[in-house]
Short mmCIF file of C-alpha atoms and ligand atoms in Angstrom, two decimals:
data_model
loop_
_atom_site.label_atom_id
_atom_site.label_comp_id
_atom_site.label_asym_id
_atom_site.label_seq_id
_atom_site.Cartn_x
_atom_site.Cartn_y
_atom_site.Cartn_z
CA MET A 1 -10.72 -146.72 -186.23
CA TYR A 2 -7.33 -147.13 -184.39
CA LYS A 3 -5.55 -150.39 -183.80
CA GLN A 4 -4.54 -151.77 -179.97
CA TYR A 5 -1.06 -152.60 -180.59
CA GLU A 6 -1.15 -156.70 -180.75
CA LEU A 7 1.12 -158.54 -178.44
CA PRO A 8 3.23 -160.84 -180.93
CA PHE A 9 3.86 -163.43 -177.51
CA ALA A 10 2.02 -164.57 -175.27
CA SER A 11 1.12 -163.05 -171.71
CA ASN A 12 3.99 -165.17 -169.55
CA ALA A 13 6.55 -164.29 -172.33
CA LEU A 14 8.14 -161.26 -170.22
CA GLU A 15 8.62 -162.98 -167.35
CA PRO A 16 10.01 -162.86 -164.72
CA THR A 17 10.43 -159.49 -165.38
CA ILE A 18 6.54 -159.27 -165.84
CA ASP A 19 4.08 -162.03 -164.79
CA ALA A 20 1.32 -162.89 -166.88
CA LEU A 21 -1.56 -161.38 -165.06
CA THR A 22 -0.18 -158.03 -165.16
CA VAL A 23 0.52 -158.59 -168.97
CA GLU A 24 -3.62 -159.66 -169.11
CA THR A 25 -4.56 -156.99 -167.53
CA HIS A 26 -2.47 -153.87 -168.36
CA HIS A 27 -3.16 -154.90 -171.99
CA GLY A 28 -5.82 -156.80 -171.89
CA LYS A 29 -8.19 -154.58 -169.85
CA HIS A 30 -6.43 -150.88 -169.08
CA HIS A 31 -5.10 -150.70 -172.55
CA ALA A 32 -7.87 -152.16 -174.76
CA ALA A 33 -10.66 -149.87 -172.41
CA TYR A 34 -8.24 -146.32 -173.50
CA THR A 35 -8.43 -147.79 -177.23
CA LYS A 36 -12.24 -148.23 -177.39
CA ALA A 37 -12.80 -145.06 -175.12
CA PHE A 38 -10.98 -143.04 -177.61
CA ASN A 39 -11.80 -144.64 -181.14
CA GLU A 40 -15.24 -143.30 -179.88
CA LEU A 41 -14.32 -139.79 -178.74
CA ALA A 42 -12.53 -139.83 -181.97
CA GLU A 43 -15.34 -140.62 -183.87
CA LYS A 44 -17.55 -138.28 -181.88
CA ALA A 45 -14.99 -135.11 -182.31
CA GLY A 46 -14.63 -136.22 -186.36
CA MET A 47 -10.73 -136.57 -185.78
CA ALA A 48 -11.25 -140.45 -186.44
CA ASP A 49 -9.36 -140.73 -190.02
CA MET A 50 -6.33 -138.63 -188.90
CA PRO A 51 -3.30 -140.39 -187.28
CA VAL A 52 -2.39 -140.38 -183.45
CA GLU A 53 -0.22 -138.17 -183.83
CA GLU A 54 -1.85 -135.64 -185.50
CA LEU A 55 -5.17 -135.71 -183.52
CA LEU A 56 -3.00 -135.37 -179.86
CA ALA A 57 -0.66 -132.69 -181.87
CA ASN A 58 -3.89 -131.11 -182.22
CA LEU A 59 -6.15 -131.28 -179.38
CA ASP A 60 -7.12 -128.05 -179.13
CA LYS A 61 -9.35 -128.10 -182.61
CA ALA A 62 -11.05 -130.63 -181.50
CA PRO A 63 -14.58 -129.36 -179.51
CA GLU A 64 -13.83 -127.74 -175.98
CA GLU A 65 -15.81 -130.73 -174.32
CA LEU A 66 -13.51 -134.00 -175.49
CA ARG A 67 -10.50 -132.39 -175.18
CA THR A 68 -9.58 -133.74 -172.17
CA GLY A 69 -10.90 -137.06 -172.58
CA LEU A 70 -9.33 -137.08 -176.38
CA ARG A 71 -5.73 -135.90 -174.35
CA ASN A 72 -6.36 -139.50 -171.69
CA GLN A 73 -7.97 -142.09 -174.24
CA GLY A 74 -5.64 -141.15 -177.10
CA GLY A 75 -2.98 -140.82 -174.81
CA GLY A 76 -3.49 -143.95 -173.33
CA TYR A 77 -3.80 -145.77 -176.35
CA TYR A 78 -0.90 -143.82 -177.86
CA ASN A 79 1.45 -144.59 -174.71
CA HIS A 80 0.59 -148.15 -174.58
CA ASN A 81 0.78 -149.33 -177.98
CA LEU A 82 4.31 -147.45 -177.84
CA TYR A 83 5.47 -149.61 -174.26
CA PHE A 84 3.92 -152.29 -175.63
CA SER A 85 5.68 -152.53 -178.88
CA THR A 86 9.09 -151.96 -177.16
CA LEU A 87 9.07 -154.79 -174.96
CA SER A 88 10.06 -158.46 -175.58
CA PRO A 89 10.95 -161.69 -174.55
CA ASN A 90 14.00 -160.88 -176.61
CA GLY A 91 15.04 -157.79 -175.20
CA GLY A 92 17.24 -156.72 -172.75
CA GLY A 93 21.23 -156.34 -173.85
CA VAL A 94 22.40 -152.42 -175.39
CA PRO A 95 21.17 -151.01 -178.34
CA LYS A 96 23.18 -151.46 -181.17
CA GLY A 97 24.30 -149.91 -184.55
CA GLU A 98 23.23 -145.62 -184.95
CA LEU A 99 21.09 -145.22 -181.55
CA ALA A 100 23.87 -146.77 -179.36
CA LYS A 101 25.93 -144.42 -181.12
CA LYS A 102 23.14 -141.64 -181.16
CA ILE A 103 22.92 -142.43 -177.74
CA ASP A 104 26.86 -142.69 -176.36
CA GLU A 105 26.78 -139.05 -178.42
CA THR A 106 24.09 -137.95 -176.22
CA PHE A 107 24.31 -139.01 -172.74
CA GLY A 108 28.46 -139.82 -172.81
CA SER A 109 27.30 -143.87 -171.92
CA PHE A 110 24.38 -146.32 -172.25
CA ASP A 111 24.82 -146.79 -168.52
CA SER A 112 24.23 -142.55 -168.31
CA PHE A 113 21.13 -142.76 -170.51
CA LYS A 114 19.29 -145.63 -168.16
CA GLU A 115 20.44 -143.94 -165.38
CA GLN A 116 18.78 -140.82 -166.61
CA ILE A 117 15.80 -141.97 -167.79
CA SER A 118 15.20 -144.07 -164.98
CA LYS A 119 16.07 -141.22 -162.72
CA LEU A 120 12.82 -139.42 -164.36
CA ALA A 121 11.11 -142.76 -164.78
CA ILE A 122 11.03 -143.29 -160.09
CA GLY A 123 10.39 -138.77 -159.48
CA GLN A 124 7.53 -138.71 -161.48
CA PHE A 125 5.35 -138.35 -158.90
CA GLY A 126 2.19 -139.99 -158.90
CA SER A 127 1.27 -141.64 -162.64
CA GLY A 128 2.50 -140.94 -165.66
CA TRP A 129 5.51 -141.87 -168.07
CA ALA A 130 9.45 -141.17 -168.67
CA TRP A 131 10.61 -140.50 -172.38
CA LEU A 132 13.25 -141.07 -175.11
CA SER A 133 12.63 -138.41 -178.29
CA VAL A 134 13.89 -137.46 -181.20
CA ALA A 135 13.67 -133.18 -181.59
CA LYS A 136 13.37 -131.46 -184.35
CA ASP A 137 17.38 -131.06 -184.88
CA GLY A 138 17.58 -134.93 -184.63
CA SER A 139 18.75 -134.61 -180.53
CA LEU A 140 17.80 -136.63 -178.51
CA VAL A 141 15.47 -135.38 -175.68
CA LEU A 142 14.78 -137.79 -172.10
CA SER A 143 11.39 -136.60 -170.39
CA ALA A 144 8.93 -137.65 -167.65
CA SER A 145 4.30 -136.79 -168.29
CA ALA A 146 1.60 -137.10 -166.08
CA ASN A 147 -1.73 -138.89 -166.15
CA GLN A 148 -1.76 -139.59 -170.33
CA ASP A 149 0.37 -136.61 -171.56
CA ASN A 150 3.16 -137.19 -173.55
CA PRO A 151 5.69 -135.64 -175.69
CA ILE A 152 2.49 -135.01 -178.74
CA SER A 153 0.00 -133.57 -176.44
CA LEU A 154 2.01 -131.40 -174.46
CA LYS A 155 3.63 -129.91 -177.66
CA THR A 156 7.32 -129.69 -177.07
CA GLY A 157 7.59 -131.37 -180.94
CA ASN A 158 9.85 -134.25 -180.00
CA LYS A 159 8.67 -137.68 -180.96
CA PRO A 160 9.07 -140.35 -178.64
CA ILE A 161 10.81 -143.73 -179.56
CA PHE A 162 10.57 -145.52 -176.45
CA THR A 163 8.55 -145.20 -172.91
CA ILE A 164 8.55 -146.59 -169.53
CA ASP A 165 4.82 -147.31 -167.80
CA VAL A 166 5.27 -145.82 -164.19
CA TRP A 167 1.37 -146.06 -163.55
CA GLU A 168 0.70 -148.43 -161.02
CA HIS A 169 -0.79 -151.19 -162.78
CA ALA A 170 1.92 -151.69 -164.57
CA TYR A 171 3.65 -152.75 -162.00
CA TYR A 172 1.95 -153.53 -158.74
CA LEU A 173 1.78 -156.96 -158.40
CA LYS A 174 4.60 -157.84 -158.86
CA TYR A 175 7.06 -155.53 -157.19
CA LYS A 176 4.21 -153.76 -155.31
CA ASN A 177 5.84 -149.78 -153.44
CA LEU A 178 9.06 -151.00 -155.29
CA ARG A 179 8.87 -148.51 -158.76
CA ALA A 180 12.69 -148.37 -158.90
CA SER A 181 13.17 -152.36 -158.72
CA TYR A 182 10.25 -152.49 -161.49
CA VAL A 183 12.06 -149.90 -164.09
CA SER A 184 15.42 -151.85 -163.36
CA GLU A 185 14.58 -154.59 -164.25
CA LEU A 186 12.33 -153.91 -167.27
CA PHE A 187 16.11 -153.24 -169.01
CA ASP A 188 16.29 -156.44 -169.61
CA ILE A 189 13.46 -156.95 -171.93
CA VAL A 190 13.74 -153.85 -174.34
CA ASP A 191 13.68 -154.66 -177.75
CA TRP A 192 16.46 -152.31 -178.21
CA ASP A 193 15.84 -153.03 -182.05
CA ALA A 194 12.65 -152.22 -182.20
CA VAL A 195 13.59 -148.93 -180.72
CA GLU A 196 16.23 -147.77 -183.29
CA LYS A 197 13.38 -148.25 -186.12
CA LEU A 198 11.50 -145.69 -184.04
CA TYR A 199 14.62 -143.67 -184.01
CA ILE A 200 15.45 -144.18 -187.97
CA SER A 201 12.16 -143.43 -188.68
CA ALA A 202 12.17 -140.19 -186.53
CA LYS A 203 14.67 -138.70 -187.39
MN1 LIG B 301 -0.08 -148.36 -168.39
#
């Protein structure tokens, strides 16, 4: 049974960055629906005992008629678990420790990293995600993906540690068509300690 990440805060705790109704709909409806559908498909495919990362990296081993469903629902399940687990009412600021060092080393500065990942998020045509991942050699890599694809299902070999959801359901109630404002404001609630833990376990 794949478990949906439970929010350790109230639905209004991310305000004013993300309004309570968006959190309730996004986590309580969209993410919950992906989780339910993914569980059903993984059972049907006989792959429900695999960690989600392993399953997404091995979609070609699933029965052909279930592959697209697993890619979309499994991606939706995984992507939102990562997204919500790196947001916090106490977030914001800048990364510290090892992650900060690696970001500076890779992108020149935190501001430059922020600018580059924001550009990918804002520039993603239609629904999708922007990603910060750790490559096999330990380096940090940025990317964007459409729909519910991610660096795992796209077989990049990279491990995602931070993501920005740019589906309209993530921001439309409050920001309407202003995706760039949502992306910029989101940095006020990013939990860099959580991202650093993922970085350390991924490298
Ligand atoms: Mn979403």
